[in-house]
Amino acid sequence: MQFRVDYQSRETRGRVGVLTTEHSQIQTPCFMPVGTQATVKTLSQEELTELGAEIILSNTYHLYLRPGHELIAELGGLHSFMSWSGSILTDSGGFQVFSLSKLREITEEGVHFRSHLDGSKHFFTPELAIEIQEALGADIIMCFDECISLPAEREYIEESVARTTRWAERCLKAHKRKDQALFGIVQGGTDPDLRLVSAKDLVSLGFPGYSIGGLSVGEPKEEMYKILEVLDPVLPEDKPRYLMGVGSPDCLLEGVARGVDMFDCVLPTRIARNGTVFTRQGRLTVRDAPYSRDPQPLDPDCSCKVCQNYSRAYIRHLLKTGEVLGLRLTTYHNVHFLLQLMAEVREHLLRGDFLAFKEDFLRRYGD
Amino acid sequence: MQFRVDYQSRETRGRVGVLTTEHSQIQTPCFMPVGTQATVKTLSQEELTELGAEIILSNTYHLYLRPGHELIAELGGLHSFMSWSGSILTDSGGFQVFSLSKLREITEEGVHFRSHLDGSKHFFTPELAIEIQEALGADIIMCFDECISLPAEREYIEESVARTTRWAERCLKAHKRKDQALFGIVQGGTDPDLRLVSAKDLVSLGFPGYSIGGLSVGEPKEEMYKILEVLDPVLPEDKPRYLMGVGSPDCLLEGVARGVDMFDCVLPTRIARNGTVFTRQGRLTVRDAPYSRDPQPLDPDCSCKVCQNYSRAYIRHLLKTGEVLGLRLTTYHNVHFLLQLMAEVREHLLRGDFLAFKEDFLRRYGD
């Protein structure tokens, strides 16, 4: 994997670059649609290509449980298994172990947990997280980290940050595949000092990219922005920075302004399945009664295939009657919305008027 | 609507023709995918076009209940509402009133029933069935008929056939839109004499096309084939013949051999959602465990997009984890299978070797 910063904005810390993997060139800053179970929910790989997705994310925890990483390796790895020719990033399973699974017990060696599916017992270690991710074969993979829930005692966060660093060292040591880039994950909750400790420790280990984990978990957005500002001078400028699990339009813009290159989030696909779509005027719940006779597209300002062809009234009918096409159309639109937003972000960064674009977007969007 | 028979097979009663509506030219014999609620389940209209569907079917009963025919009319009719540029056929609601709804009471005037959705009371008459279908605006519409359940007393079938003819007269009288072709529906259960009575009565009323209803409802296939043979000499050769609700590959071939021009059925889309697909070697339940590591496409003999890109192992994983893409891929393949089969049927009829093609297909398919 190679990363090249082509342009550094003067108005903000935003930058435009290109991330190159064996599978694709990724224009940054980028948003990565999430394909938890080796599928971006409701979309086909052909549609993802059509939408311009250059990289998608998939989840180690889910694929380890079903269908199993060994089965995927046997079928040629994740790209081949799901027939996706673009790039893939896998998380380490850390976040899911702490957010989804039951009965966790953390030791220095790793984490004991029970599957959220059938209650079966499992034990994840940094080495196993790397082994699974090597079997899956994504282009970019993550160190196994501890994701604490906030608020937490400072002492506990400190201990957890230190353990995450020790686990990162073990991941680096265990990682053998040279065609994969292994990112370290900065933790430390909302404590600026501990975030700095975590970042400095990881930077001293020397990763090809840095993820920022454990944010957007309920804390005020201002606290997240502050952490990004604290980390900015510590993270190497020539390495990509990935803000994990963040995907609302306003957070994308504020993240870019603070130097973030990569984002992922289930938000666009999840709210779509609940009948809510992004528009330039803010979110719209097309499932609601007022849209039952509305001949307009989801977003009159949108150029996507869905907005060119289908009305709010039709999509509402599909959602109300439980038809799959309804979920497909709202999802397609929402993913298009964020990918298009990021394309515009890159354009305005290069033009030097990103700040004005951001202010104008946020004023209209009003979220 | 115009219908032209271009070629009459000498080996069988099969024929090749073209049905022309204001929206499309339809090569016959044809299979019509079913879009019950103004969507062919899991597929987009773009995909239907890509699959070569020239006409689809939609259900009057369902659209009357949700979202309502008046709402659809307000939005420009069904073609505009669902953004489908091909042809549409709507049934009359007769079959659904008798198969889905609750607490029916049949009078000479019409049928009282309760919605299967919320138990609300409704009263369908031949006139209302036409009014709804005119509001929906399909290219081909159906007379309101009584669909009896089999077995039934001869006396009851006789009475029902007579009533269906009287209702057909009322439909003809009520039907005003000149851009829609109204078909009569032959009933009469599995009684050849009553089928003849029904067909002769309807033919004397003079419809632009004839549907054959009330078959494939559990009776042996041989009985259905026999009815088709009995009706063949009575139905005018220059009008299209539509066998309602029939869609298994063997029935399509046997129906074509007996002079049928049009078919529709939920079978390909319904079995797809249960994880079963058509292959040239018969049905295959890809949801089953033996396919968990199978790198082959659903049908190695198939040229569809799904079979070019995705493996049984991947599709099984999607179905087992409840992912929408799994339903999309099996549905797309099954609809492709039947549309492709009908294209080959037309080709072999024209070449004069349809009988050999049919025998060869059935031997391999073995259903």
Coordinates of C-alpha atoms in Angstrom, one line a residue, chain A residues 65-303:
Chain A
L65 CA -18.3 -16.6 13.0
R66 CA -20.0 -17.0 9.6
P67 CA -19.0 -18.5 7.2
G68 CA -15.5 -18.7 8.9
H69 CA -12.2 -17.3 7.7
E70 CA -10.9 -20.7 6.6
L71 CA -13.8 -21.2 4.3
I72 CA -13.2 -17.8 2.8
A73 CA -9.5 -18.5 2.4
E74 CA -10.3 -21.8 0.7
L75 CA -12.5 -19.9 -1.8
G76 CA -9.6 -17.6 -2.6
G77 CA -10.0 -14.9 0.0
L78 CA -12.6 -12.2 0.6
H79 CA -12.2 -10.4 -2.8
S80 CA -12.7 -13.6 -4.7
F81 CA -15.4 -14.9 -2.3
M82 CA -17.6 -11.8 -2.7
S83 CA -16.5 -11.0 -6.2
W84 CA -15.3 -7.5 -5.4
S85 CA -12.4 -6.1 -7.5
G86 CA -11.9 -2.9 -5.5
S87 CA -10.0 -2.6 -2.2
I88 CA -11.1 -4.0 1.2
L89 CA -10.4 -3.0 4.7
T90 CA -11.1 -5.3 7.6
D91 CA -11.4 -4.2 11.2
S92 CA -9.8 -6.4 13.8
G93 CA -13.0 -7.6 15.5
G94 CA -12.1 -5.6 18.6
F95 CA -15.0 -3.2 18.4
Q96 CA -17.6 -6.1 17.8
V97 CA -16.1 -8.2 20.6
F98 CA -16.7 -5.3 23.0
S99 CA -20.1 -4.1 21.6
L100 CA -21.9 -7.2 20.3
S101 CA -20.6 -10.3 22.1
K102 CA -21.6 -11.5 25.5
L103 CA -19.7 -12.4 28.7
R104 CA -16.4 -10.9 27.9
E105 CA -13.3 -11.5 30.0
I106 CA -10.2 -9.5 29.2
T107 CA -6.7 -10.8 30.0
E108 CA -3.3 -9.7 28.9
E109 CA -3.4 -12.6 26.5
G110 CA -6.6 -11.7 24.8
V111 CA -10.4 -11.6 25.2
H112 CA -12.7 -14.5 26.0
F113 CA -16.3 -13.9 24.7
R114 CA -19.4 -15.7 23.6
S115 CA -20.8 -15.4 20.1
H116 CA -23.9 -13.1 19.8
L117 CA -25.4 -15.7 17.5
D118 CA -25.3 -19.0 19.4
G119 CA -23.5 -18.3 22.7
S120 CA -20.5 -20.4 21.7
K121 CA -17.2 -19.6 23.4
H122 CA -14.3 -18.0 21.6
F123 CA -10.9 -16.5 22.5
F124 CA -9.5 -13.6 20.4
T125 CA -5.9 -12.7 20.7
P126 CA -3.9 -10.2 18.7
E127 CA -2.3 -13.1 16.9
L128 CA -5.6 -14.7 16.1
A129 CA -7.0 -11.4 14.8
I130 CA -4.1 -11.1 12.4
E131 CA -4.4 -14.8 11.4
I132 CA -8.1 -14.3 10.5
Q133 CA -7.4 -11.1 8.7
E134 CA -4.5 -12.7 6.7
A135 CA -6.9 -15.5 5.7
L136 CA -9.5 -13.0 4.6
G137 CA -6.9 -11.1 2.7
A138 CA -8.1 -7.5 2.8
D139 CA -5.8 -4.8 1.5
I140 CA -5.8 -2.9 4.8
I141 CA -6.1 -4.6 8.2
M142 CA -6.3 -3.5 11.8
C143 CA -4.5 -4.2 15.0
F144 CA -6.6 -5.9 17.7
D145 CA -7.6 -3.2 20.2
E146 CA -9.7 -2.8 23.3
C147 CA -12.7 -0.6 22.8
I148 CA -13.8 0.7 26.2
S149 CA -17.2 2.1 26.8
L150 CA -17.4 5.8 27.9
P151 CA -17.5 7.3 30.4
A152 CA -14.7 5.3 32.1
E153 CA -12.2 5.9 35.0
R154 CA -9.0 7.5 33.9
E155 CA -7.0 4.8 35.5
Y156 CA -8.9 2.1 33.5
I157 CA -8.4 4.0 30.2
E158 CA -4.7 4.3 31.0
E159 CA -4.3 0.6 31.6
S160 CA -6.4 -0.1 28.5
V161 CA -4.3 2.2 26.3
A162 CA -1.1 0.5 27.5
R163 CA -2.6 -2.9 26.7
T164 CA -3.7 -1.8 23.3
T165 CA -0.2 -0.7 22.5
R166 CA 1.3 -4.1 23.7
W167 CA -1.3 -5.8 21.6
A168 CA -0.3 -3.6 18.6
E169 CA 3.3 -4.8 19.0
R170 CA 2.1 -8.4 19.0
C171 CA 0.0 -7.8 15.9
L172 CA 3.0 -6.2 14.1
K173 CA 5.1 -9.2 15.1
A174 CA 2.4 -11.7 14.0
H175 CA 1.7 -10.1 10.6
K176 CA 3.5 -11.8 7.8
R177 CA 1.6 -10.9 4.5
K178 CA 3.4 -8.2 2.8
D179 CA 0.5 -7.3 0.5
Q180 CA -1.5 -6.1 3.4
A181 CA -1.1 -2.8 5.3
L182 CA -1.6 -3.1 9.0
F183 CA -2.8 0.0 10.8
G184 CA -2.4 0.8 14.5
I185 CA -5.5 2.0 16.4
V186 CA -5.3 5.0 18.6
Q187 CA -7.4 4.7 21.7
G188 CA -7.7 6.8 24.9
G189 CA -11.4 7.7 25.2
T190 CA -12.0 11.5 25.4
D191 CA -8.9 12.1 27.5
P192 CA -6.5 14.3 25.4
D193 CA -3.4 13.2 27.4
L194 CA -4.1 9.5 27.0
R195 CA -4.9 9.9 23.3
L196 CA -1.5 11.5 23.0
V197 CA 0.2 8.7 24.8
S198 CA -1.5 6.1 22.6
A199 CA -0.7 8.0 19.4
K200 CA 3.0 8.5 20.3
D201 CA 3.4 4.9 21.4
L202 CA 1.9 3.6 18.1
V203 CA 3.9 6.1 16.0
S204 CA 7.1 4.9 17.6
L205 CA 6.2 1.3 16.5
G206 CA 5.9 2.6 12.9
F207 CA 2.7 1.7 11.1
P208 CA 1.8 2.5 7.5
G209 CA -1.4 4.1 8.7
Y210 CA -3.2 5.1 11.9
S211 CA -6.8 4.6 12.9
I212 CA -8.6 6.6 15.5
G213 CA -11.0 4.3 17.4
G214 CA -13.4 4.5 20.2
L215 CA -15.0 7.8 19.1
S216 CA -18.6 8.6 18.0
V217 CA -19.8 6.3 20.8
G218 CA -22.2 8.8 22.4
E219 CA -19.8 11.6 23.5
P220 CA -20.6 15.1 22.3
K221 CA -19.3 15.8 18.8
E222 CA -17.2 18.7 20.1
E223 CA -15.2 16.2 22.2
M224 CA -14.5 14.1 19.1
Y225 CA -13.4 17.2 17.2
K226 CA -11.1 18.2 20.0
I227 CA -9.4 14.8 20.1
L228 CA -8.8 15.0 16.3
E229 CA -7.1 18.4 16.9
V230 CA -5.0 17.0 19.6
L231 CA -3.8 14.1 17.5
D232 CA -3.2 16.0 14.4
P233 CA 0.4 17.2 15.2
V234 CA 1.4 13.8 16.5
L235 CA 0.3 11.6 13.7
P236 CA 2.8 11.5 10.8
E237 CA 1.6 13.7 7.9
D238 CA 2.7 11.2 5.3
K239 CA 0.5 8.4 6.6
P240 CA -3.3 8.0 6.2
R241 CA -5.5 8.7 9.1
Y242 CA -8.7 6.7 9.5
L243 CA -11.5 7.9 11.8
M244 CA -13.4 4.7 12.6
G245 CA -17.2 4.4 12.6
V246 CA -18.0 8.0 11.7
G247 CA -20.3 8.8 8.8
S248 CA -22.8 11.6 9.4
P249 CA -22.3 14.3 6.8
D250 CA -21.4 17.0 9.3
C251 CA -18.8 14.7 11.0
L252 CA -17.3 13.9 7.7
L253 CA -16.8 17.6 6.9
E254 CA -15.5 18.4 10.4
G255 CA -13.2 15.3 10.3
V256 CA -11.7 16.3 6.9
A257 CA -11.1 19.8 8.2
R258 CA -9.1 18.2 11.0
G259 CA -6.9 16.1 8.7
V260 CA -8.8 12.8 8.5
D261 CA -8.3 10.8 5.2
M262 CA -10.7 7.8 5.7
F263 CA -14.1 7.2 7.3
D264 CA -16.5 4.3 7.5
C265 CA -19.9 3.9 9.1
V266 CA -23.1 1.8 8.9
L267 CA -25.2 5.0 9.2
P268 CA -26.1 5.5 5.5
T269 CA -27.1 1.9 5.1
R270 CA -28.8 1.5 8.5
I271 CA -31.0 4.6 8.3
A272 CA -31.9 3.7 4.8
R273 CA -33.4 0.5 6.0
N274 CA -35.4 2.4 8.5
G275 CA -36.8 4.6 5.6
T276 CA -34.6 7.7 6.2
V277 CA -32.5 9.3 3.5
F278 CA -30.0 12.1 3.3
T279 CA -30.9 15.2 1.3
R280 CA -29.0 18.5 0.9
Q281 CA -31.7 19.9 3.2
G282 CA -31.1 17.4 6.0
R283 CA -32.5 13.9 6.7
L284 CA -35.9 13.0 5.3
T285 CA -38.0 10.0 6.6
V286 CA -39.7 9.0 3.3
R287 CA -41.5 6.3 5.2
D288 CA -43.7 9.0 6.8
A289 CA -47.3 9.7 5.7
P290 CA -46.7 13.2 4.2
Y291 CA -44.7 11.5 1.3
S292 CA -47.4 9.1 0.3
R293 CA -48.5 11.2 -2.7
D294 CA -45.2 13.0 -3.3
P295 CA -44.1 12.7 -6.9
Q296 CA -40.6 14.3 -6.2
P297 CA -37.4 12.3 -6.0
L298 CA -35.9 11.5 -2.6
D299 CA -33.6 14.6 -3.0
P300 CA -34.4 17.0 -5.9
D301 CA -30.8 18.1 -5.8
C302 CA -29.5 14.6 -6.4
S303 CA -28.2 13.1 -9.6

